[in-house]
mmCIF file of C-alpha atoms in Angstrom:
data_model
loop_
_atom_site.group_PDB
_atom_site.id
_atom_site.type_symbol
_atom_site.label_atom_id
_atom_site.label_comp_id
_atom_site.label_asym_id
_atom_site.label_seq_id
_atom_site.Cartn_x
_atom_site.Cartn_y
_atom_site.Cartn_z
ATOM 1 C CA MET L 1 0.000 0.000 0.000
ATOM 2 C CA ASN L 2 1.364 3.384 -0.998
ATOM 3 C CA ILE L 3 0.439 6.069 1.564
ATOM 4 C CA ALA L 4 0.633 8.916 -0.990
ATOM 5 C CA ILE L 5 -1.741 7.090 -3.346
ATOM 6 C CA GLY L 6 -4.072 6.337 -0.418
ATOM 7 C CA ILE L 7 -4.167 10.014 0.583
ATOM 8 C CA LEU L 8 -4.801 11.046 -3.030
ATOM 9 C CA ILE L 9 -7.649 8.526 -3.317
ATOM 10 C CA PHE L 10 -9.119 9.794 -0.034
ATOM 11 C CA LEU L 11 -9.047 13.427 -1.235
ATOM 12 C CA LEU L 12 -10.472 12.560 -4.660
ATOM 13 C CA VAL L 13 -13.293 10.538 -3.113
ATOM 14 C CA PHE L 14 -14.066 13.316 -0.618
ATOM 15 C CA CYS L 15 -14.358 15.831 -3.486
ATOM 16 C CA PHE L 16 -16.298 13.376 -5.657
ATOM 17 C CA MET L 17 -18.816 12.966 -2.841
ATOM 18 C CA GLU L 18 -19.806 16.619 -3.244
ATOM 19 C CA PHE L 19 -20.823 15.763 -6.813
ATOM 20 C CA MET L 20 -22.622 12.645 -5.542
ATOM 21 C CA ALA L 21 -24.441 14.717 -2.905
ATOM 22 C CA TRP L 22 -25.485 17.235 -5.565
ATOM 23 C CA PHE L 23 -26.573 14.506 -8.001
ATOM 24 C CA THR L 24 -28.433 12.497 -5.342
ATOM 25 C CA HIS L 25 -30.093 15.624 -3.975
ATOM 26 C CA LYS L 26 -31.206 16.975 -7.349
ATOM 27 C CA TYR L 27 -32.209 13.812 -9.194
ATOM 28 C CA ILE L 28 -33.075 11.297 -6.487
ATOM 29 C CA MET L 29 -34.189 13.252 -3.409
ATOM 30 C CA HIS L 30 -36.061 15.789 -5.534
ATOM 31 C CA GLY L 31 -37.016 13.003 -7.931
ATOM 32 C CA PHE L 32 -38.366 9.519 -7.368
ATOM 33 C CA LEU L 33 -37.496 9.456 -3.628
ATOM 34 C CA TRP L 34 -39.117 12.806 -2.832
ATOM 35 C CA SER L 35 -41.358 10.914 -0.403
ATOM 36 C CA LEU L 36 -38.289 10.419 1.839
ATOM 37 C CA HIS L 37 -36.927 13.952 1.392
ATOM 38 C CA ARG L 38 -40.170 15.946 1.609
ATOM 39 C CA ASP L 39 -40.167 16.160 5.411
ATOM 40 C CA HIS L 40 -36.837 17.950 5.263
ATOM 41 C CA HIS L 41 -38.428 20.829 3.335
ATOM 42 C CA LYS L 42 -41.736 20.844 5.159
ATOM 43 C CA LYS L 43 -41.724 19.231 8.566
ATOM 44 C CA ASP L 44 -44.935 17.246 9.020
ATOM 45 C CA HIS L 45 -44.049 15.334 12.193
ATOM 46 C CA ASP L 46 -42.862 15.855 15.759
ATOM 47 C CA SER L 47 -39.869 13.516 15.632
ATOM 48 C CA TRP L 48 -36.267 14.701 15.819
ATOM 49 C CA PHE L 49 -35.516 12.184 13.053
ATOM 50 C CA GLU L 50 -36.640 12.754 9.500
ATOM 51 C CA ARG L 51 -37.380 10.252 6.747
ATOM 52 C CA ASN L 52 -34.674 12.194 4.935
ATOM 53 C CA ASP L 53 -32.092 10.692 7.337
ATOM 54 C CA THR L 54 -32.325 7.394 5.440
ATOM 55 C CA PHE L 55 -29.988 8.872 2.819
ATOM 56 C CA PHE L 56 -27.301 9.165 5.497
ATOM 57 C CA ILE L 57 -27.802 5.482 6.325
ATOM 58 C CA PHE L 58 -27.404 4.554 2.642
ATOM 59 C CA TYR L 59 -24.026 6.298 2.351
ATOM 60 C CA ALA L 60 -22.899 4.837 5.685
ATOM 61 C CA ILE L 61 -23.584 1.355 4.301
ATOM 62 C CA VAL L 62 -21.612 2.180 1.140
ATOM 63 C CA SER L 63 -18.680 3.411 3.250
ATOM 64 C CA ILE L 64 -18.779 0.340 5.507
ATOM 65 C CA SER L 65 -18.859 -1.900 2.424
ATOM 66 C CA PHE L 66 -15.608 -0.354 1.209
ATOM 67 C CA PHE L 67 -14.046 -0.850 4.661
ATOM 68 C CA TYR L 68 -15.142 -4.482 4.541
ATOM 69 C CA ALA L 69 -13.627 -4.940 1.083
ATOM 70 C CA GLY L 70 -10.374 -3.312 2.228
ATOM 71 C CA ALA L 71 -10.160 -5.544 5.280
ATOM 72 C CA ASN L 72 -11.177 -8.849 3.707
ATOM 73 C CA THR L 73 -9.759 -8.745 0.171
ATOM 74 C CA ASP L 74 -6.688 -7.515 -1.661
ATOM 75 C CA PHE L 75 -8.626 -4.341 -2.536
ATOM 76 C CA TRP L 76 -6.716 -2.056 -0.159
ATOM 77 C CA TYR L 77 -8.206 0.945 -1.981
ATOM 78 C CA GLY L 78 -11.371 0.187 -0.044
ATOM 79 C CA TRP L 79 -9.839 1.854 3.020
ATOM 80 C CA PRO L 80 -9.202 5.330 1.519
ATOM 81 C CA ILE L 81 -12.462 5.152 -0.437
ATOM 82 C CA GLY L 82 -14.421 4.240 2.699
ATOM 83 C CA PHE L 83 -12.688 6.952 4.723
ATOM 84 C CA GLY L 84 -13.310 9.536 1.961
ATOM 85 C CA ILE L 85 -17.033 8.755 1.987
ATOM 86 C CA MET L 86 -17.114 8.759 5.796
ATOM 87 C CA ALA L 87 -15.216 12.067 6.054
ATOM 88 C CA TYR L 88 -17.565 13.700 3.563
ATOM 89 C CA GLY L 89 -20.540 12.367 5.527
ATOM 90 C CA ALA L 90 -19.103 13.838 8.727
ATOM 91 C CA ALA L 91 -18.457 17.200 7.032
ATOM 92 C CA TYR L 92 -21.951 17.178 5.537
ATOM 93 C CA PHE L 93 -23.472 16.369 8.929
ATOM 94 C CA ILE L 94 -21.535 19.154 10.646
ATOM 95 C CA VAL L 95 -22.330 21.775 7.989
ATOM 96 C CA HIS L 96 -25.885 20.773 7.104
ATOM 97 C CA ASP L 97 -27.434 19.271 10.218
ATOM 98 C CA ILE L 98 -25.499 21.051 12.967
ATOM 99 C CA PHE L 99 -24.437 24.393 11.477
ATOM 100 C CA ILE L 100 -27.315 25.190 9.107
ATOM 101 C CA HIS L 101 -30.331 23.396 10.576
ATOM 102 C CA GLN L 102 -29.153 23.560 14.208
ATOM 103 C CA ARG L 103 -30.188 19.996 15.071
ATOM 104 C CA PHE L 104 -27.598 20.463 17.805
ATOM 105 C CA LYS L 105 -27.216 23.990 19.103
ATOM 106 C CA MET L 106 -23.623 24.581 18.012
ATOM 107 C CA PHE L 107 -21.782 26.961 15.672
ATOM 108 C CA ARG L 108 -24.561 29.550 15.950
ATOM 109 C CA ASN L 109 -22.136 32.459 15.967
ATOM 110 C CA ALA L 110 -20.102 31.434 12.909
ATOM 111 C CA ASN L 111 -20.201 34.551 10.796
ATOM 112 C CA ASN L 112 -17.328 34.316 8.332
ATOM 113 C CA TRP L 113 -17.373 34.580 4.540
ATOM 114 C CA TYR L 114 -17.775 30.829 3.946
ATOM 115 C CA SER L 115 -20.473 30.260 6.567
ATOM 116 C CA LYS L 116 -22.544 33.179 5.290
ATOM 117 C CA GLY L 117 -22.340 31.898 1.707
ATOM 118 C CA VAL L 118 -23.278 28.337 2.598
ATOM 119 C CA ARG L 119 -26.190 29.523 4.751
ATOM 120 C CA ARG L 120 -27.419 31.829 1.986
ATOM 121 C CA ALA L 121 -27.246 29.065 -0.637
ATOM 122 C CA HIS L 122 -29.109 26.620 1.579
ATOM 123 C CA LYS L 123 -31.748 29.212 2.401
ATOM 124 C CA MET L 124 -32.332 29.704 -1.330
ATOM 125 C CA HIS L 125 -32.697 25.949 -1.714
ATOM 126 C CA HIS L 126 -35.266 25.737 1.080
ATOM 127 C CA LYS L 127 -37.390 28.616 -0.181
ATOM 128 C CA HIS L 128 -38.948 25.994 -2.486
ATOM 129 C CA LEU L 129 -41.191 23.705 -0.434
ATOM 130 C CA GLY L 130 -41.993 21.398 -3.333
ATOM 131 C CA LYS L 131 -39.781 19.027 -5.257
ATOM 132 C CA ASP L 132 -39.696 21.197 -8.392
ATOM 133 C CA LYS L 133 -37.990 24.491 -9.200
ATOM 134 C CA GLY L 134 -35.200 23.931 -6.695
ATOM 135 C CA GLU L 135 -31.775 25.530 -6.811
ATOM 136 C CA CYS L 136 -28.392 25.034 -5.203
ATOM 137 C CA PHE L 137 -28.329 21.298 -4.533
ATOM 138 C CA GLY L 138 -24.699 21.140 -3.397
ATOM 139 C CA MET L 139 -23.521 21.497 0.170
ATOM 140 C CA LEU L 140 -19.851 22.270 0.766
ATOM 141 C CA PHE L 141 -19.051 23.873 -2.593
ATOM 142 C CA VAL L 142 -21.831 26.252 -3.540
ATOM 143 C CA PRO L 143 -21.889 28.767 -6.432
ATOM 144 C CA PHE L 144 -19.758 31.861 -5.907
ATOM 145 C CA LYS L 145 -22.775 34.175 -6.236
ATOM 146 C CA TYR L 146 -23.860 33.154 -2.709
ATOM 147 C CA PHE L 147 -20.586 34.449 -1.277
ATOM 148 C CA LYS L 148 -20.993 37.926 -2.729
ATOM 149 C CA LYS L 149 -22.331 40.630 -0.441
ATOM 150 C CA ASN L 150 -25.845 41.892 -1.171
#
């Protein structure tokens, strides 16, 4: 196993997961699995958990599958791939669920250039309560226009 190649794979997978999050959000969550994502846009229950959280479980299973392959086969690339997916999931959880939606009351006072842009982009996404006419489906890398001052 080459450490430099493993680190490169990890970083590439982490960045690729932003595309996967965008693609999944736009075409699957706002598409044929809207029934699972709808409660994230319009809360219709009293539970802390949302049906939308099942997407997190899906990516956790994918990550664990790569760990399993790395541990039980000659496919050592499974380790950096699994860690790249897991790290992106952790970053997504921190930014989306904790920072933006305040599921845990942390990072409320973050007021820097990046945090303002990400919040603004997500607010524009959530102004649409239905599955159609959405915008800004990414999470960590959002269009530059959201970072510009009004």
